[in-house]
Structures are given as C-alpha cells and as structure tokens.
mmCIF file of the C-alpha atoms, coordinates in Angstrom:
data_MODEL
# 
_entry.id   MODEL 
# 
loop_
_atom_site.group_PDB 
_atom_site.id 
_atom_site.type_symbol 
_atom_site.label_atom_id 
_atom_site.label_alt_id 
_atom_site.label_comp_id 
_atom_site.label_asym_id 
_atom_site.label_entity_id 
_atom_site.label_seq_id 
_atom_site.pdbx_PDB_ins_code 
_atom_site.Cartn_x 
_atom_site.Cartn_y 
_atom_site.Cartn_z 
_atom_site.occupancy 
_atom_site.B_iso_or_equiv 
_atom_site.pdbx_formal_charge 
_atom_site.auth_seq_id 
_atom_site.auth_comp_id 
_atom_site.auth_asym_id 
_atom_site.auth_atom_id 
_atom_site.pdbx_PDB_model_num 
ATOM 1   C CA . MET A 1 1   ? -0.589  -41.613 -15.738 1.00 0.00 ? 1   MET A CA 1 
ATOM 2   C CA . GLU A 1 2   ? 1.084   -45.026 -15.783 1.00 0.00 ? 2   GLU A CA 1 
ATOM 3   C CA . ARG A 1 3   ? 2.850   -44.192 -19.024 1.00 0.00 ? 3   ARG A CA 1 
ATOM 4   C CA . HIS A 1 4   ? 4.314   -40.811 -18.113 1.00 0.00 ? 4   HIS A CA 1 
ATOM 5   C CA . GLY A 1 5   ? 4.024   -40.510 -14.338 1.00 0.00 ? 5   GLY A CA 1 
ATOM 6   C CA . LEU A 1 6   ? 2.596   -37.930 -11.989 1.00 0.00 ? 6   LEU A CA 1 
ATOM 7   C CA . GLY A 1 7   ? 5.175   -35.260 -12.884 1.00 0.00 ? 7   GLY A CA 1 
ATOM 8   C CA . TYR A 1 8   ? 4.159   -35.441 -16.518 1.00 0.00 ? 8   TYR A CA 1 
ATOM 9   C CA . MET A 1 9   ? 0.470   -35.186 -15.660 1.00 0.00 ? 9   MET A CA 1 
ATOM 10  C CA . LEU A 1 10  ? 1.044   -32.180 -13.402 1.00 0.00 ? 10  LEU A CA 1 
ATOM 11  C CA . GLU A 1 11  ? 3.127   -30.420 -16.061 1.00 0.00 ? 11  GLU A CA 1 
ATOM 12  C CA . MET A 1 12  ? 0.387   -31.025 -18.632 1.00 0.00 ? 12  MET A CA 1 
ATOM 13  C CA . ALA A 1 13  ? -2.117  -29.421 -16.226 1.00 0.00 ? 13  ALA A CA 1 
ATOM 14  C CA . ARG A 1 14  ? 0.241   -26.437 -15.845 1.00 0.00 ? 14  ARG A CA 1 
ATOM 15  C CA . GLN A 1 15  ? 0.564   -26.129 -19.633 1.00 0.00 ? 15  GLN A CA 1 
ATOM 16  C CA . HIS A 1 16  ? -3.230  -26.223 -19.940 1.00 0.00 ? 16  HIS A CA 1 
ATOM 17  C CA . ARG A 1 17  ? -3.518  -23.338 -17.448 1.00 0.00 ? 17  ARG A CA 1 
ATOM 18  C CA . LEU A 1 18  ? -0.915  -21.384 -19.416 1.00 0.00 ? 18  LEU A CA 1 
ATOM 19  C CA . ARG A 1 19  ? -2.900  -21.815 -22.638 1.00 0.00 ? 19  ARG A CA 1 
ATOM 20  C CA . ASN A 1 20  ? -6.246  -21.050 -20.995 1.00 0.00 ? 20  ASN A CA 1 
ATOM 21  C CA . PRO A 1 21  ? -5.968  -18.083 -18.624 1.00 0.00 ? 21  PRO A CA 1 
ATOM 22  C CA . THR A 1 22  ? -9.023  -17.127 -16.600 1.00 0.00 ? 22  THR A CA 1 
ATOM 23  C CA . ARG A 1 23  ? -10.743 -13.764 -17.009 1.00 0.00 ? 23  ARG A CA 1 
ATOM 24  C CA . LEU A 1 24  ? -9.013  -12.510 -13.846 1.00 0.00 ? 24  LEU A CA 1 
ATOM 25  C CA . GLU A 1 25  ? -5.621  -13.710 -15.082 1.00 0.00 ? 25  GLU A CA 1 
ATOM 26  C CA . LEU A 1 26  ? -6.210  -11.860 -18.354 1.00 0.00 ? 26  LEU A CA 1 
ATOM 27  C CA . GLN A 1 27  ? -6.993  -8.725  -16.375 1.00 0.00 ? 27  GLN A CA 1 
ATOM 28  C CA . MET A 1 28  ? -3.828  -9.205  -14.320 1.00 0.00 ? 28  MET A CA 1 
ATOM 29  C CA . ILE A 1 29  ? -1.801  -9.645  -17.512 1.00 0.00 ? 29  ILE A CA 1 
ATOM 30  C CA . GLY A 1 30  ? -3.221  -6.287  -18.622 1.00 0.00 ? 30  GLY A CA 1 
ATOM 31  C CA . VAL A 1 31  ? -2.327  -4.651  -15.306 1.00 0.00 ? 31  VAL A CA 1 
ATOM 32  C CA . LEU A 1 32  ? 1.241   -5.954  -15.385 1.00 0.00 ? 32  LEU A CA 1 
ATOM 33  C CA . GLY A 1 33  ? 1.578   -4.932  -19.033 1.00 0.00 ? 33  GLY A CA 1 
ATOM 34  C CA . ALA A 1 34  ? 0.321   -1.415  -18.268 1.00 0.00 ? 34  ALA A CA 1 
ATOM 35  C CA . LEU A 1 35  ? 2.897   -1.182  -15.476 1.00 0.00 ? 35  LEU A CA 1 
ATOM 36  C CA . LYS A 1 36  ? 5.577   -2.572  -17.825 1.00 0.00 ? 36  LYS A CA 1 
ATOM 37  C CA . LEU A 1 37  ? 6.501   -5.300  -15.345 1.00 0.00 ? 37  LEU A CA 1 
ATOM 38  C CA . ALA A 1 38  ? 8.170   -8.494  -16.484 1.00 0.00 ? 38  ALA A CA 1 
ATOM 39  C CA . TYR A 1 39  ? 6.476   -11.612 -15.166 1.00 0.00 ? 39  TYR A CA 1 
ATOM 40  C CA . GLU A 1 40  ? 6.255   -15.372 -15.494 1.00 0.00 ? 40  GLU A CA 1 
ATOM 41  C CA . ARG A 1 41  ? 2.894   -17.143 -15.425 1.00 0.00 ? 41  ARG A CA 1 
ATOM 42  C CA . GLU A 1 42  ? 2.287   -20.432 -13.649 1.00 0.00 ? 42  GLU A CA 1 
ATOM 43  C CA . PHE A 1 43  ? 5.668   -20.152 -11.938 1.00 0.00 ? 43  PHE A CA 1 
ATOM 44  C CA . VAL A 1 44  ? 6.644   -23.449 -10.292 1.00 0.00 ? 44  VAL A CA 1 
ATOM 45  C CA . VAL A 1 45  ? 7.245   -23.018 -6.562  1.00 0.00 ? 45  VAL A CA 1 
ATOM 46  C CA . CYS A 1 46  ? 7.649   -26.721 -5.739  1.00 0.00 ? 46  CYS A CA 1 
ATOM 47  C CA . LYS A 1 47  ? 8.179   -29.407 -8.370  1.00 0.00 ? 47  LYS A CA 1 
ATOM 48  C CA . THR A 1 48  ? 7.496   -32.357 -6.084  1.00 0.00 ? 48  THR A CA 1 
ATOM 49  C CA . ARG A 1 49  ? 3.987   -31.084 -5.345  1.00 0.00 ? 49  ARG A CA 1 
ATOM 50  C CA . MET A 1 50  ? 3.743   -29.054 -8.579  1.00 0.00 ? 50  MET A CA 1 
ATOM 51  C CA . MET A 1 51  ? 2.716   -25.945 -6.718  1.00 0.00 ? 51  MET A CA 1 
ATOM 52  C CA . THR A 1 52  ? 2.576   -22.874 -8.897  1.00 0.00 ? 52  THR A CA 1 
ATOM 53  C CA . VAL A 1 53  ? 1.786   -19.214 -8.404  1.00 0.00 ? 53  VAL A CA 1 
ATOM 54  C CA . ASP A 1 54  ? -0.279  -17.350 -10.960 1.00 0.00 ? 54  ASP A CA 1 
ATOM 55  C CA . PHE A 1 55  ? 2.413   -14.712 -11.561 1.00 0.00 ? 55  PHE A CA 1 
ATOM 56  C CA . MET A 1 56  ? 6.022   -14.232 -10.490 1.00 0.00 ? 56  MET A CA 1 
ATOM 57  C CA . LEU A 1 57  ? 7.785   -10.907 -10.872 1.00 0.00 ? 57  LEU A CA 1 
ATOM 58  C CA . PRO A 1 58  ? 11.435  -12.002 -10.742 1.00 0.00 ? 58  PRO A CA 1 
ATOM 59  C CA . ALA A 1 59  ? 12.908  -8.489  -10.624 1.00 0.00 ? 59  ALA A CA 1 
ATOM 60  C CA . CYS A 1 60  ? 11.282  -7.792  -7.251  1.00 0.00 ? 60  CYS A CA 1 
ATOM 61  C CA . ASN A 1 61  ? 10.860  -11.369 -5.997  1.00 0.00 ? 61  ASN A CA 1 
ATOM 62  C CA . LEU A 1 62  ? 7.098   -10.958 -5.792  1.00 0.00 ? 62  LEU A CA 1 
ATOM 63  C CA . ALA A 1 63  ? 4.540   -13.714 -6.334  1.00 0.00 ? 63  ALA A CA 1 
ATOM 64  C CA . ILE A 1 64  ? 1.006   -12.675 -7.223  1.00 0.00 ? 64  ILE A CA 1 
ATOM 65  C CA . GLU A 1 65  ? -1.943  -14.965 -6.658  1.00 0.00 ? 65  GLU A CA 1 
ATOM 66  C CA . VAL A 1 66  ? -5.293  -14.095 -8.235  1.00 0.00 ? 66  VAL A CA 1 
ATOM 67  C CA . HIS A 1 67  ? -8.060  -15.802 -6.299  1.00 0.00 ? 67  HIS A CA 1 
ATOM 68  C CA . GLY A 1 68  ? -11.238 -16.407 -8.225  1.00 0.00 ? 68  GLY A CA 1 
ATOM 69  C CA . GLY A 1 69  ? -14.578 -17.375 -6.721  1.00 0.00 ? 69  GLY A CA 1 
ATOM 70  C CA . MET A 1 70  ? -13.511 -20.980 -6.192  1.00 0.00 ? 70  MET A CA 1 
ATOM 71  C CA . HIS A 1 71  ? -11.332 -19.717 -3.314  1.00 0.00 ? 71  HIS A CA 1 
ATOM 72  C CA . ASP A 1 72  ? -14.347 -18.303 -1.434  1.00 0.00 ? 72  ASP A CA 1 
ATOM 73  C CA . GLN A 1 73  ? -15.480 -19.853 1.812   1.00 0.00 ? 73  GLN A CA 1 
ATOM 74  C CA . GLY A 1 74  ? -18.289 -22.339 1.315   1.00 0.00 ? 74  GLY A CA 1 
ATOM 75  C CA . LYS A 1 75  ? -17.093 -23.491 -2.111  1.00 0.00 ? 75  LYS A CA 1 
ATOM 76  C CA . PRO A 1 76  ? -16.269 -27.173 -2.658  1.00 0.00 ? 76  PRO A CA 1 
ATOM 77  C CA . ASP A 1 77  ? -12.777 -28.104 -1.465  1.00 0.00 ? 77  ASP A CA 1 
ATOM 78  C CA . TYR A 1 78  ? -12.418 -24.766 0.364   1.00 0.00 ? 78  TYR A CA 1 
ATOM 79  C CA . ARG A 1 79  ? -10.453 -26.288 3.265   1.00 0.00 ? 79  ARG A CA 1 
ATOM 80  C CA . ARG A 1 80  ? -8.086  -28.093 0.889   1.00 0.00 ? 80  ARG A CA 1 
ATOM 81  C CA . ARG A 1 81  ? -7.473  -24.873 -1.069  1.00 0.00 ? 81  ARG A CA 1 
ATOM 82  C CA . LEU A 1 82  ? -6.875  -22.965 2.148   1.00 0.00 ? 82  LEU A CA 1 
ATOM 83  C CA . GLN A 1 83  ? -4.310  -25.576 3.248   1.00 0.00 ? 83  GLN A CA 1 
ATOM 84  C CA . ASN A 1 84  ? -2.637  -25.499 -0.182  1.00 0.00 ? 84  ASN A CA 1 
ATOM 85  C CA . ASP A 1 85  ? -2.432  -21.697 0.017   1.00 0.00 ? 85  ASP A CA 1 
ATOM 86  C CA . THR A 1 86  ? -0.887  -21.939 3.503   1.00 0.00 ? 86  THR A CA 1 
ATOM 87  C CA . ASP A 1 87  ? 1.642   -24.537 2.313   1.00 0.00 ? 87  ASP A CA 1 
ATOM 88  C CA . LYS A 1 88  ? 2.473   -22.487 -0.772  1.00 0.00 ? 88  LYS A CA 1 
ATOM 89  C CA . ARG A 1 89  ? 2.999   -19.320 1.281   1.00 0.00 ? 89  ARG A CA 1 
ATOM 90  C CA . ALA A 1 90  ? 5.349   -21.224 3.620   1.00 0.00 ? 90  ALA A CA 1 
ATOM 91  C CA . LEU A 1 91  ? 7.386   -22.442 0.634   1.00 0.00 ? 91  LEU A CA 1 
ATOM 92  C CA . LEU A 1 92  ? 7.550   -18.931 -0.801  1.00 0.00 ? 92  LEU A CA 1 
ATOM 93  C CA . ASP A 1 93  ? 8.584   -17.514 2.587   1.00 0.00 ? 93  ASP A CA 1 
ATOM 94  C CA . ALA A 1 94  ? 11.376  -20.122 2.765   1.00 0.00 ? 94  ALA A CA 1 
ATOM 95  C CA . GLN A 1 95  ? 12.501  -18.929 -0.685  1.00 0.00 ? 95  GLN A CA 1 
ATOM 96  C CA . ASN A 1 96  ? 12.457  -15.289 0.535   1.00 0.00 ? 96  ASN A CA 1 
ATOM 97  C CA . ARG A 1 97  ? 9.681   -14.405 -1.901  1.00 0.00 ? 97  ARG A CA 1 
ATOM 98  C CA . ARG A 1 98  ? 6.877   -12.013 -1.072  1.00 0.00 ? 98  ARG A CA 1 
ATOM 99  C CA . VAL A 1 99  ? 3.259   -12.838 -1.886  1.00 0.00 ? 99  VAL A CA 1 
ATOM 100 C CA . LEU A 1 100 ? 0.436   -10.550 -2.936  1.00 0.00 ? 100 LEU A CA 1 
ATOM 101 C CA . THR A 1 101 ? -2.972  -12.207 -3.004  1.00 0.00 ? 101 THR A CA 1 
ATOM 102 C CA . LEU A 1 102 ? -5.720  -10.427 -4.906  1.00 0.00 ? 102 LEU A CA 1 
ATOM 103 C CA . HIS A 1 103 ? -9.332  -11.486 -4.383  1.00 0.00 ? 103 HIS A CA 1 
ATOM 104 C CA . HIS A 1 104 ? -11.668 -11.496 -7.371  1.00 0.00 ? 104 HIS A CA 1 
ATOM 105 C CA . SER A 1 105 ? -13.820 -8.780  -5.766  1.00 0.00 ? 105 SER A CA 1 
ATOM 106 C CA . GLU A 1 106 ? -10.871 -6.356  -5.955  1.00 0.00 ? 106 GLU A CA 1 
ATOM 107 C CA . PHE A 1 107 ? -10.918 -6.474  -9.752  1.00 0.00 ? 107 PHE A CA 1 
ATOM 108 C CA . LYS A 1 108 ? -14.095 -4.376  -9.798  1.00 0.00 ? 108 LYS A CA 1 
ATOM 109 C CA . ASP A 1 109 ? -11.674 -1.499  -9.165  1.00 0.00 ? 109 ASP A CA 1 
ATOM 110 C CA . LEU A 1 110 ? -8.748  -2.018  -11.559 1.00 0.00 ? 110 LEU A CA 1 
ATOM 111 C CA . ALA A 1 111 ? -7.199  1.290   -10.483 1.00 0.00 ? 111 ALA A CA 1 
ATOM 112 C CA . GLY A 1 112 ? -7.092  -0.102  -6.943  1.00 0.00 ? 112 GLY A CA 1 
ATOM 113 C CA . VAL A 1 113 ? -5.450  -3.314  -8.177  1.00 0.00 ? 113 VAL A CA 1 
ATOM 114 C CA . ILE A 1 114 ? -2.863  -1.274  -10.066 1.00 0.00 ? 114 ILE A CA 1 
ATOM 115 C CA . GLU A 1 115 ? -2.115  0.750   -6.920  1.00 0.00 ? 115 GLU A CA 1 
ATOM 116 C CA . ARG A 1 116 ? -1.720  -2.393  -4.781  1.00 0.00 ? 116 ARG A CA 1 
ATOM 117 C CA . VAL A 1 117 ? 0.704   -3.892  -7.285  1.00 0.00 ? 117 VAL A CA 1 
ATOM 118 C CA . LYS A 1 118 ? 2.660   -0.621  -7.525  1.00 0.00 ? 118 LYS A CA 1 
ATOM 119 C CA . ARG A 1 119 ? 2.968   -0.427  -3.721  1.00 0.00 ? 119 ARG A CA 1 
ATOM 120 C CA . GLU A 1 120 ? 4.209   -4.016  -3.519  1.00 0.00 ? 120 GLU A CA 1 
ATOM 121 C CA . VAL A 1 121 ? 6.707   -3.528  -6.334  1.00 0.00 ? 121 VAL A CA 1 
ATOM 122 C CA . GLN A 1 122 ? 7.991   -0.354  -4.667  1.00 0.00 ? 122 GLN A CA 1 
ATOM 123 C CA . GLY A 1 123 ? 8.419   -2.196  -1.383  1.00 0.00 ? 123 GLY A CA 1 
ATOM 124 C CA . ASP A 1 124 ? 5.465   -0.873  0.668   1.00 0.00 ? 124 ASP A CA 1 
ATOM 125 C CA . HIS A 1 125 ? 4.251   -4.193  2.100   1.00 0.00 ? 125 HIS A CA 1 
ATOM 126 C CA . SER A 1 126 ? 1.737   -2.750  4.529   1.00 0.00 ? 126 SER A CA 1 
ATOM 127 C CA . THR A 1 127 ? -1.245  -3.729  2.334   1.00 0.00 ? 127 THR A CA 1 
ATOM 128 C CA . ALA A 1 128 ? -0.218  -7.238  1.265   1.00 0.00 ? 128 ALA A CA 1 
ATOM 129 C CA . ASN A 1 129 ? -2.419  -10.217 2.166   1.00 0.00 ? 129 ASN A CA 1 
# 
C-alpha cells in the first residue's frame, strides 16, 4: 500500500472482482444477456471511497446490486455492510440513479428476477428495494 497508495489497492480489488464474479453475478450476467441489456460491472459510484455497484445499466440509469448471503442479518460485519449500502444508495440518489437490489433468495426463481429487471427497465418502480 505504501508503494501505490489506497486508490491503487482499491482498484486492484475492483479488478479482482471483475475477473472473479460470484455465482449470483454470473446468473445476473445471464439475465441481462437474455434481456439484451447493455451493462457495466463493478461500476464506480464514488472514487474517494471506491464504492461500486455490481451492475450499471447506463441506458436507463439503473444500478443493480446482487446481495449474496454475506448481506444477511447476523453475518459478520452486517452493520457495516448495511451502512455502506445506505451510503451508496444516497450517492446514487444524488446522481439521479435508480437502484434495484436483488437478494440471493430471489434467484431461486430466475423468471421472477427477469420480471423485476424488466419492470425496472420499463420504469415501473413500484417493486424496487
């Protein structure tokens, strides 16, 4: 860290996540591909804190977060993750970006995930988290 600084270390962590998607991220890539939606992975929301969202759909200004089991209540660092999610949502709101959060349990029904994404892309925000 002394040699390259915090920014370098955070970018290397982001690059690692890009090269090593989780099972849920791979499923989301499949969903977005099936819907023929252009997206960016590990989209940087805030460089100073190196906050990223899992997916950004630039054409409709929609961020998608895929929350795996580590985001569940009772897991280590749950409160810190909850605060980070709150901070990230505030930053995205300030940038006029919408956020769709998908919990890992929702991926048991991929058709349901596809429908949620379609509704968000089409502008029906009544089901967004």
